[in-house]
Short mmCIF file of C-alpha atoms in Angstrom, two decimals:
data_model
loop_
_atom_site.label_atom_id
_atom_site.label_comp_id
_atom_site.label_asym_id
_atom_site.label_seq_id
_atom_site.Cartn_x
_atom_site.Cartn_y
_atom_site.Cartn_z
CA MET V 33 12.24 -8.00 6.05
CA SER V 34 9.53 -8.99 9.53
CA GLU V 35 8.12 -11.57 9.66
CA LEU V 36 7.48 -14.97 12.64
CA SER V 37 6.74 -18.31 12.72
CA GLN V 38 3.68 -20.16 11.60
CA ASN V 39 3.50 -21.30 15.00
CA ASN V 40 2.81 -17.56 16.90
CA LYS V 41 0.50 -16.67 14.43
CA GLN V 42 2.02 -13.17 13.46
CA CYS V 43 3.28 -13.54 10.78
CA CYS V 44 2.77 -11.32 8.15
CA CYS V 45 3.16 -10.44 4.31
CA GLN V 46 6.18 -9.80 4.65
CA SER V 47 9.20 -11.56 4.62
CA GLU V 48 12.57 -11.76 3.68
CA SER V 49 13.00 -12.96 -0.09
CA PRO V 50 14.66 -15.89 -1.81
CA ASN V 51 18.77 -14.55 -2.81
CA THR V 52 20.16 -14.22 -5.92
CA GLY V 53 20.30 -17.43 -8.30
CA PHE V 54 17.47 -19.11 -6.74
CA GLU V 55 15.23 -21.30 -9.45
CA LEU V 56 11.79 -20.73 -9.53
CA ILE V 57 9.52 -23.65 -9.83
CA ALA V 58 5.95 -24.26 -9.40
CA ASP V 59 4.80 -25.64 -6.43
CA ASN V 60 3.64 -29.18 -6.32
CA LYS V 61 0.06 -27.80 -5.13
CA GLN V 62 -0.32 -30.16 -2.25
CA TRP V 63 -1.60 -27.05 -0.14
CA ILE V 64 -4.63 -27.66 -3.10
CA ASP V 65 -7.56 -29.03 -1.02
CA LYS V 66 -10.25 -29.47 -4.02
CA TYR V 67 -12.13 -27.61 -6.71
CA ILE V 68 -15.05 -26.08 -6.32
CA SER V 69 -17.37 -24.86 -8.92
CA THR V 70 -17.71 -21.11 -10.19
CA PRO V 71 -19.57 -19.38 -13.15
CA ILE V 72 -16.04 -19.05 -14.55
CA GLY V 73 -15.63 -22.89 -14.28
CA LYS V 74 -13.45 -24.78 -11.32
CA ILE V 75 -11.48 -23.04 -9.07
CA PRO V 76 -8.73 -24.66 -6.26
CA ARG V 77 -10.01 -24.31 -2.88
CA ILE V 78 -6.74 -24.26 -0.45
CA LYS V 79 -5.93 -26.01 2.84
CA THR V 80 -5.56 -23.43 5.52
CA VAL V 81 -3.71 -25.99 7.38
CA ILE V 82 0.39 -25.42 6.86
CA THR V 83 1.81 -29.21 6.50
CA LEU V 84 5.49 -30.40 8.07
CA SER V 85 6.70 -29.89 4.40
CA ASP V 86 5.52 -26.52 4.13
CA LYS V 87 7.34 -26.02 6.88
CA ILE V 88 10.13 -27.39 6.06
CA GLU V 89 10.42 -25.57 2.81
CA ASN V 90 10.16 -22.55 4.59
CA TRP V 91 12.35 -23.31 6.88
CA LYS V 92 15.24 -24.10 4.11
CA ARG V 93 14.15 -20.85 2.67
CA ARG V 94 15.10 -18.81 5.96
CA TRP V 95 18.75 -20.64 6.02
CA GLY V 96 19.12 -19.89 2.05
CA ILE V 97 19.32 -23.85 1.79
CA GLY V 98 18.83 -25.34 -1.89
CA ARG V 99 18.50 -23.67 -5.07
CA VAL V 100 14.85 -23.63 -5.64
CA THR V 101 12.15 -21.63 -4.14
CA HIS V 102 8.59 -22.18 -4.83
CA ILE V 103 6.32 -19.86 -6.33
CA ILE V 104 2.53 -20.22 -6.15
CA PRO V 105 1.04 -19.76 -9.95
CA PRO V 106 -0.89 -16.42 -9.67
CA GLY V 107 -4.46 -16.77 -10.26
CA LEU V 108 -7.60 -16.85 -8.00
CA TYR V 109 -8.15 -19.85 -5.06
CA ALA V 110 -11.06 -20.03 -3.10
CA VAL V 111 -10.82 -20.56 0.78
CA GLY V 112 -13.29 -22.02 3.07
CA ALA V 113 -16.65 -22.13 1.07
CA PRO V 114 -17.10 -18.80 -0.23
CA THR V 115 -19.88 -16.98 -2.64
CA ASP V 116 -20.09 -14.23 -4.92
CA LYS V 117 -20.80 -12.11 -1.65
CA SER V 118 -17.23 -13.52 -0.06
CA PRO V 119 -14.06 -10.70 0.06
CA VAL V 120 -11.53 -11.13 -2.22
CA PHE V 121 -7.99 -10.66 -0.38
CA VAL V 122 -4.88 -9.90 -2.68
CA SER V 123 -1.79 -11.70 -2.33
CA ALA V 124 1.90 -12.25 -3.71
CA ASN V 125 3.28 -15.23 -4.90
CA TYR V 126 6.15 -16.02 -2.58
CA LYS V 127 5.35 -19.80 -0.82
CA MET V 128 6.21 -18.10 2.44
CA SER V 129 3.61 -15.00 2.47
CA PHE V 130 0.95 -17.49 0.80
CA ASP V 131 1.41 -19.65 3.53
CA CYS V 132 1.08 -17.11 5.73
CA LEU V 133 -2.14 -15.95 4.72
CA ARG V 134 -3.71 -19.37 4.31
CA SER V 135 -3.51 -20.02 7.79
CA ASP V 136 -4.87 -16.79 8.93
CA LEU V 137 -7.71 -17.49 6.84
CA ASP V 138 -8.47 -20.52 8.15
CA GLY V 139 -12.37 -20.49 9.39
CA LEU V 140 -12.99 -17.39 6.83
CA ASP V 141 -14.75 -17.62 3.40
CA GLY V 142 -13.25 -15.92 0.64
CA TRP V 143 -11.32 -15.59 -2.28
CA ILE V 144 -7.67 -15.01 -2.40
CA LEU V 145 -6.03 -13.22 -5.95
CA VAL V 146 -2.57 -14.56 -6.27
CA LEU V 147 -0.71 -11.65 -8.22
CA ASP V 148 2.85 -12.84 -10.01
CA THR V 149 5.22 -11.39 -8.26
CA LYS V 150 8.18 -13.78 -9.28
CA GLY V 151 8.20 -15.17 -5.96
CA ILE V 152 9.13 -12.16 -4.19
CA ASN V 153 6.94 -10.97 -0.56
CA VAL V 154 4.59 -7.92 -0.85
CA TRP V 155 6.59 -5.23 0.65
CA CYS V 156 9.75 -6.17 -1.42
CA ALA V 157 7.71 -6.67 -4.82
CA ALA V 158 5.49 -3.53 -4.19
CA GLY V 159 8.79 -1.25 -3.61
CA LYS V 160 9.92 -3.01 -7.28
CA GLY V 161 6.74 -2.06 -8.62
CA THR V 162 5.93 -5.92 -9.68
CA PHE V 163 3.18 -5.96 -6.80
CA GLY V 164 1.61 -2.89 -8.41
CA THR V 165 -1.29 -1.29 -10.16
CA ASP V 166 -0.80 -2.77 -13.86
CA GLU V 167 -0.42 -6.52 -12.01
CA LEU V 168 -3.41 -6.31 -10.48
CA VAL V 169 -5.50 -4.90 -13.13
CA ASN V 170 -4.46 -7.52 -15.44
CA ARG V 171 -4.82 -10.08 -12.93
CA ILE V 172 -8.13 -8.98 -12.28
CA LYS V 173 -9.00 -9.20 -15.81
CA VAL V 174 -7.41 -12.54 -16.95
CA SER V 175 -8.57 -14.86 -13.74
CA GLY V 176 -12.33 -13.70 -14.07
CA LEU V 177 -12.92 -12.42 -10.97
CA GLU V 178 -15.80 -9.91 -12.29
CA GLN V 179 -17.84 -12.93 -12.80
CA VAL V 180 -16.82 -14.78 -9.63
CA VAL V 181 -18.09 -11.80 -7.46
CA SER V 182 -21.21 -9.33 -7.45
CA HIS V 183 -19.43 -6.90 -5.40
CA ARG V 184 -16.52 -4.91 -6.72
CA LYS V 185 -14.06 -4.37 -3.53
CA LEU V 186 -10.67 -5.91 -2.71
CA ILE V 187 -8.51 -6.20 0.54
CA VAL V 188 -5.14 -5.64 -0.28
CA PRO V 189 -2.30 -5.61 2.12
CA GLN V 190 -1.33 -2.08 3.54
CA LEU V 191 2.15 -2.65 2.66
CA GLY V 192 1.59 -3.26 -1.19
CA ALA V 193 0.39 0.19 -1.05
CA THR V 194 3.64 0.93 -2.47
CA GLY V 195 3.43 -0.29 -5.50
CA VAL V 196 -0.91 0.22 -6.01
CA SER V 197 -2.18 3.18 -6.43
CA ALA V 198 -6.25 2.42 -5.40
CA PHE V 199 -7.63 5.42 -7.56
CA ARG V 200 -5.90 4.17 -10.46
CA VAL V 201 -7.07 0.78 -9.67
CA LYS V 202 -10.65 1.86 -9.41
CA GLU V 203 -10.40 4.12 -12.88
CA MET V 204 -8.97 0.80 -14.42
CA SER V 205 -10.73 -2.14 -13.09
CA GLY V 206 -13.89 -0.76 -11.41
CA PHE V 207 -12.87 -2.12 -8.31
CA ARG V 208 -12.03 -0.12 -5.12
CA VAL V 209 -9.19 -1.28 -3.12
CA VAL V 210 -9.23 -1.63 0.78
CA TYR V 211 -6.17 -1.75 2.27
CA GLY V 212 -6.21 -4.36 5.17
CA PRO V 213 -3.78 -4.68 7.93
CA VAL V 214 0.19 -5.24 7.61
CA ARG V 215 0.13 -8.48 9.19
CA SER V 216 -2.44 -11.11 8.24
CA ALA V 217 -2.83 -12.25 11.54
CA ASP V 218 -4.85 -9.11 11.97
CA ILE V 219 -7.43 -9.98 9.32
CA LYS V 220 -10.01 -11.43 11.27
CA ARG V 221 -9.97 -8.56 13.74
CA PHE V 222 -9.67 -6.31 10.59
CA LEU V 223 -13.29 -7.72 9.24
CA GLU V 224 -14.80 -8.08 12.68
CA ASN V 225 -14.25 -4.40 13.07
CA ARG V 226 -16.19 -3.49 9.79
CA MET V 227 -12.93 -3.39 7.39
CA ARG V 228 -11.46 -0.73 9.71
CA ALA V 229 -7.92 -1.49 10.58
CA THR V 230 -7.03 0.10 14.12
CA PRO V 231 -3.62 2.13 14.20
CA GLU V 232 -1.79 -0.67 15.04
CA MET V 233 -2.70 -3.08 12.87
CA ARG V 234 -1.40 -0.11 10.53
CA ARG V 235 2.08 -0.09 11.96
CA VAL V 236 4.88 -1.87 11.12
CA THR V 237 6.77 -3.29 13.77
CA PHE V 238 10.40 -4.36 14.54
CA ASN V 239 10.31 -6.13 17.75
CA ILE V 240 12.90 -8.77 19.28
CA GLY V 241 10.85 -11.89 17.48
CA GLU V 242 10.83 -10.03 14.05
CA ARG V 243 14.50 -9.50 14.11
CA VAL V 244 15.48 -12.77 15.66
CA VAL V 245 14.21 -14.26 12.58
CA LEU V 246 16.34 -12.38 10.42
CA ILE V 247 19.33 -14.26 12.01
CA PRO V 248 19.71 -17.06 9.52
CA MET V 249 19.38 -15.01 6.32
CA GLU V 250 21.63 -12.72 7.75
CA PHE V 251 24.23 -15.39 8.69
CA ALA V 252 23.53 -17.00 5.26
CA SER V 253 24.03 -14.31 3.20
CA TYR V 254 27.69 -13.46 3.59
CA LEU V 255 28.61 -17.12 3.84
CA LYS V 256 30.18 -17.19 0.46
CA LYS V 257 32.60 -14.19 1.41
CA LEU V 258 33.18 -15.84 4.38
CA LEU V 259 34.79 -18.79 3.26
CA PHE V 260 36.41 -17.24 0.84
CA VAL V 261 38.44 -14.62 3.70
CA LEU V 262 38.70 -17.18 5.87
CA ALA V 263 40.59 -19.63 3.33
CA ILE V 264 42.90 -16.64 2.48
CA MET V 265 43.87 -16.16 6.20
CA PHE V 266 44.24 -19.43 6.67
CA ILE V 267 46.16 -20.52 3.75
CA LEU V 268 48.54 -17.12 5.04
CA SER V 269 48.22 -17.81 8.56
CA GLY V 270 51.75 -20.21 7.62
CA LEU V 271 53.99 -17.59 6.53
CA GLY V 272 56.35 -15.99 8.34
CA ARG V 273 60.15 -14.55 8.28
CA ASP V 274 61.49 -18.45 7.75
CA GLY V 275 59.46 -18.88 5.04
CA TYR V 276 56.30 -21.48 5.34
CA SER V 277 55.44 -23.70 8.32
CA ILE V 278 52.69 -26.24 8.41
CA GLU V 279 52.68 -26.35 12.67
CA ARG V 280 52.36 -21.85 11.99
CA LEU V 281 49.69 -23.20 10.06
CA SER V 282 47.79 -25.34 12.03
CA ALA V 283 48.51 -23.53 15.38
CA ASN V 284 47.98 -19.79 13.87
CA GLY V 285 45.61 -20.83 11.17
CA THR V 286 43.27 -22.12 13.49
CA GLN V 287 42.82 -19.27 15.94
CA ASN V 288 42.62 -16.73 13.29
CA VAL V 289 39.59 -18.73 11.63
CA LEU V 290 38.17 -18.87 15.07
CA LEU V 291 39.11 -15.22 15.34
CA PHE V 292 37.12 -14.27 12.26
CA VAL V 293 34.27 -16.63 12.82
CA THR V 294 33.37 -15.36 16.21
CA ALA V 295 33.63 -11.82 15.01
CA TYR V 296 31.24 -12.52 12.61
CA LEU V 297 28.76 -14.75 14.35
CA ILE V 298 28.71 -11.61 16.93
CA ALA V 299 27.76 -8.67 14.41
CA VAL V 300 25.58 -11.10 12.37
CA ILE V 301 23.67 -11.94 15.82
CA GLY V 302 24.39 -9.21 17.61
CA VAL V 303 23.24 -6.22 15.31
CA PRO V 304 19.31 -7.72 15.18
CA VAL V 305 19.18 -8.50 18.84
CA PHE V 306 20.49 -5.81 20.40
CA LEU V 307 19.48 -2.92 17.63
CA PRO V 308 17.50 -0.68 19.62
CA LEU V 309 19.75 -0.57 22.60
CA LEU V 310 23.61 -0.13 20.39
CA PRO V 311 24.19 3.32 20.36
CA GLY V 312 23.63 5.76 17.58
CA ARG V 313 21.04 6.23 14.29
CA SER V 314 23.59 4.85 11.88
CA PHE V 315 23.62 1.12 11.40
CA SER V 316 27.23 1.12 10.40
CA VAL V 317 27.63 3.06 14.07
CA LYS V 318 25.68 0.35 15.65
CA GLY V 319 27.56 -2.35 13.84
CA ILE V 320 30.92 -0.98 15.48
CA TRP V 321 29.41 -1.73 18.94
CA ALA V 322 29.23 -5.10 18.11
CA GLY V 323 32.56 -5.12 17.12
CA LEU V 324 33.22 -4.16 20.36
CA LEU V 325 31.30 -6.72 21.88
CA SER V 326 33.76 -8.86 19.56
CA ILE V 327 37.06 -7.25 21.00
CA ALA V 328 36.00 -7.73 24.38
CA THR V 329 35.03 -11.25 23.81
CA ALA V 330 38.64 -11.91 21.93
CA GLY V 331 40.25 -9.75 25.27
CA LEU V 332 38.39 -12.19 28.06
CA VAL V 333 39.39 -15.04 26.00
CA PHE V 334 43.16 -13.71 25.67
CA ASN V 335 42.50 -13.01 29.27
CA PHE V 336 42.69 -16.24 30.39
CA TYR V 337 44.59 -18.34 28.22
CA PRO V 338 47.55 -15.64 27.57
CA GLN V 339 49.60 -18.01 25.57
CA LEU V 340 47.10 -17.39 22.93
CA THR V 341 47.27 -13.62 22.77
CA PRO V 342 48.49 -12.55 19.56
CA GLY V 343 51.77 -10.23 19.17
CA LEU V 344 50.77 -6.13 19.80
CA ILE V 345 51.05 -5.83 15.49
CA ALA V 346 48.47 -8.30 15.29
CA SER V 347 46.21 -7.66 18.15
CA VAL V 348 45.90 -4.20 16.27
CA SER V 349 45.29 -5.57 12.98
CA TRP V 350 42.14 -7.97 14.36
CA ILE V 351 40.95 -4.44 16.35
CA PHE V 352 40.81 -3.30 12.72
CA ILE V 353 39.38 -6.18 11.39
CA ILE V 354 36.33 -6.55 13.59
CA ILE V 355 35.32 -2.84 13.29
CA ALA V 356 35.42 -2.57 9.72
CA VAL V 357 33.89 -5.71 9.47
CA SER V 358 31.11 -5.68 12.13
CA SER V 359 30.29 -1.84 10.89
CA PHE V 360 29.47 -3.11 7.60
CA ILE V 361 27.35 -6.07 8.67
CA GLY V 362 25.74 -3.71 10.70
CA MET V 363 25.36 -1.15 7.58
CA ASN V 364 23.68 -3.96 5.28
CA PHE V 365 20.81 -4.71 8.42
CA THR V 366 19.42 -1.24 6.81
CA GLY V 367 18.06 -3.68 3.90
CA ALA V 368 16.39 -6.29 6.30
CA SER V 369 15.34 -3.44 9.04
CA THR V 370 11.60 -2.01 8.17
CA TYR V 371 11.96 2.00 8.87
CA THR V 372 15.31 2.93 7.20
CA SER V 373 15.21 5.60 4.22
CA LEU V 374 16.79 5.70 0.91
CA SER V 375 17.94 9.44 2.14
CA GLY V 376 19.50 8.34 5.15
CA VAL V 377 21.04 4.74 4.02
CA LEU V 378 22.85 7.06 1.30
CA LYS V 379 23.99 9.94 3.92
CA GLU V 380 25.04 7.00 6.25
CA MET V 381 27.28 5.08 3.30
CA LYS V 382 28.75 8.71 2.10
CA TYR V 383 30.97 8.91 5.16
CA ALA V 384 30.81 4.75 6.43
CA VAL V 385 32.16 3.22 4.00
CA PRO V 386 35.45 5.31 2.94
CA CYS V 387 36.12 4.72 6.84
CA GLN V 388 34.95 0.95 6.34
CA ILE V 389 37.20 0.58 3.42
CA SER V 390 40.22 2.67 4.81
CA ILE V 391 40.28 0.62 8.40
CA ALA V 392 39.75 -2.70 6.71
CA ILE V 393 42.99 -1.82 4.21
CA LEU V 394 44.43 -0.59 6.78
CA GLY V 395 43.85 -3.95 9.42
CA ALA V 396 44.74 -6.30 6.29
CA VAL V 397 48.20 -4.45 6.10
CA LEU V 398 48.93 -4.64 10.18
CA TRP V 399 48.16 -8.28 9.79
CA ILE V 400 50.15 -8.99 7.00
CA VAL V 401 52.83 -7.04 8.15
CA GLY V 402 52.33 -8.66 12.17
CA LEU V 403 52.58 -12.35 10.00
CA PHE V 404 56.52 -11.48 9.70
CA ILE V 405 57.29 -9.90 13.13
CA MET S 229 6.16 0.55 21.91
CA GLN S 230 9.05 3.33 21.18
CA ALA S 231 9.50 3.28 17.69
CA LEU S 232 12.89 3.03 16.35
CA LYS S 233 13.72 6.01 14.60
CA TYR S 234 16.39 6.38 11.93
CA LEU S 235 19.01 9.60 10.90
CA PRO S 236 17.01 12.72 11.78
CA GLU S 237 16.31 15.39 8.98
CA VAL S 238 16.73 13.58 6.03
CA VAL S 239 13.59 12.74 4.66
CA THR S 240 12.52 13.95 1.39
CA LEU S 241 8.63 14.01 2.44
CA GLU S 242 6.72 17.10 1.27
CA LEU S 243 3.36 17.63 1.52
CA ASP S 244 0.88 20.69 -0.25
CA ARG S 245 -1.69 20.99 2.57
CA SER S 246 -3.20 23.74 0.26
CA LYS S 247 -4.10 20.80 -2.77
CA CYS S 248 -5.13 18.31 -0.01
CA GLU S 249 -8.90 17.20 -0.15
CA GLY S 250 -8.54 15.50 3.46
CA CYS S 251 -9.25 12.04 2.13
CA GLN S 252 -7.19 10.02 4.92
CA THR S 253 -5.50 7.87 2.47
CA CYS S 254 -2.11 8.64 3.65
CA VAL S 255 -3.08 8.03 7.11
CA ILE S 256 -3.93 4.71 5.70
CA VAL S 257 -1.34 3.64 3.91
CA CYS S 258 1.15 4.83 5.90
CA PRO S 259 3.29 2.08 7.95
CA HIS S 260 4.81 4.58 9.94
CA ALA S 261 2.21 6.94 11.19
CA VAL S 262 3.92 9.66 9.53
CA PHE S 263 0.59 11.54 8.82
CA GLY S 264 -2.44 12.62 11.03
CA ILE S 265 -5.34 15.20 10.18
CA GLU S 266 -6.06 18.93 11.61
CA ASN S 267 -8.60 20.78 10.11
CA LYS S 268 -10.06 18.20 8.08
CA ARG S 269 -6.36 18.34 6.12
CA ALA S 270 -3.24 16.18 6.47
CA VAL S 271 -0.55 17.53 8.24
CA ILE S 272 3.53 15.62 8.78
CA LEU S 273 3.46 14.54 12.46
CA HIS S 274 6.55 12.54 12.63
CA ARG S 275 8.53 13.67 9.66
CA ASP S 276 11.44 11.78 11.00
CA LEU S 277 9.61 8.37 10.96
CA CYS S 278 9.29 8.19 6.96
CA MET S 279 10.97 5.67 5.46
CA GLU S 280 10.14 6.93 2.15
CA CYS S 281 8.76 3.53 0.54
CA GLY S 282 6.40 6.40 -1.41
CA ALA S 283 2.69 4.58 -0.53
CA CYS S 284 1.45 8.21 0.27
CA ALA S 285 2.57 9.66 -2.79
CA LEU S 286 1.17 7.36 -5.05
CA ASN S 287 -1.94 6.65 -3.27
CA CYS S 288 -2.64 10.61 -3.37
CA GLN S 289 -5.40 11.27 -5.76
CA SER S 290 -4.52 15.26 -5.40
CA GLU S 291 -1.09 14.56 -5.59
CA ALA S 292 -0.41 17.06 -2.51
CA ILE S 293 2.52 14.81 -1.77
CA SER S 294 5.79 14.37 -3.36
CA VAL S 295 9.20 11.92 -1.81
CA ARG S 296 11.98 10.53 -3.82
CA SER S 297 10.96 6.57 -3.17
CA GLY S 298 12.93 3.71 -2.88
CA VAL S 299 14.24 1.18 -0.54
CA GLY S 300 16.47 1.81 2.16
CA CYS S 301 19.32 -1.00 2.05
CA ALA S 302 22.71 -0.12 1.65
CA ALA S 303 23.52 -3.58 -0.21
CA GLY S 304 20.71 -2.50 -2.99
CA ILE S 305 22.75 0.46 -3.07
CA LEU S 306 26.50 -0.98 -3.31
CA ASN S 307 25.05 -2.83 -6.07
CA GLY S 308 23.70 -0.48 -7.66
CA ILE S 309 26.93 1.54 -7.83
CA LEU S 310 29.05 -1.87 -8.57
CA ARG S 311 26.91 -2.53 -11.60
CA GLY S 312 26.57 1.06 -12.82
CA THR S 313 22.39 0.21 -12.39
CA GLU S 314 19.82 2.08 -9.91
CA SER S 315 19.84 0.25 -6.65
CA SER S 316 18.89 -3.08 -6.68
CA CYS S 317 18.13 -5.45 -3.63
CA GLU S 318 19.54 -9.06 -3.68
CA CYS S 319 15.93 -9.76 -2.65
CA SER S 320 15.34 -10.13 -6.40
CA PRO S 321 15.78 -13.75 -8.20
CA ASP S 322 16.05 -12.34 -11.30
CA SER S 323 18.69 -9.60 -10.78
#
């Protein structure tokens, strides 16, 4: 979900998480600067500067490249030159969230309590309960935090409130939870403001920048399914009334693949970019508008190259296929958005999914029929 | 900035004002400014902006708030239906 790049300093604790099947391994800890002495022994002090290799790792994560994702070992870390009176920031052990936080803490003195969220960002983990009351209370105990700081106050990212119950943490550990801002970039202003967040710091946004950074992940998330469909479509393209023809395969097959890839790219890029402008509240409806954009694009190309225009049945089949696929991609963007509710998505899916399936089947049947006419 | 609005009249958020003790925690934790304070008690100002994250209910000590919380994620709901389990987001490496 919403997270901006390191460069513009607007990144927040919330971000898209590693996909299924990733292997979690402990990071090589090159972000540890040195060890400082505390009443409970030596504690690693972290660097607040993000290195090139951190950036490369995070960039790969965005594109879903590689099977390995780095996690931060849970526990207590120091930043700057903290004392027993310095603030304690609670974080998830997702590398990208952690990198955001430590770069935004540059120049501050404090402690970071990293929870074990299985390599998942704060908001997602809070929704699952791994960034939650029990883990926080447990981590306070096993980290020895009580002996390191003399106060009893924790700054928890606001989005962690989905999993953390502040009053229960107080009952169970004696620590008072103060909910910090949504974005770690606001932490300094939050502290300067005597730990009070402005209404704007409390609001989750979903602006153009926050949506654009999600495009690589959207693109990568369907890649396997896309290649599967393309392969089948390409192979079938050689079929015709007179049997199988390699010549037809190379001409029609390439054109079909190009059409599908174009529609895919327009949906995967168009939905995030134009989200607020696409008519309709339902994301499946917003997706249809991206599909219409694809159809218009294809129509424009065929207008200039009439010799490439598919037959009538093939053209109609493409309209159905593109609408169904775009609507589905749009609907799935609900998971990446920051404002859709479970009840709303269930309501939307109740009518959207049957429609998408019917239209997709209709399109596929027409497309196959079109091969033989 | 104009807030992005999802489907109207669907959310399950309920507030029992008679139980509210006015601690304002709901106002603090809500990421979409759904709540406000009127006459020292919480009030729902923008119901349709609620995304049912459940932070308010979880942090309401007087149990004045109820909501069926979950993640508004179509892929997660589909996964749940296909596997016959609770809806689960693909973002989990252990799923």
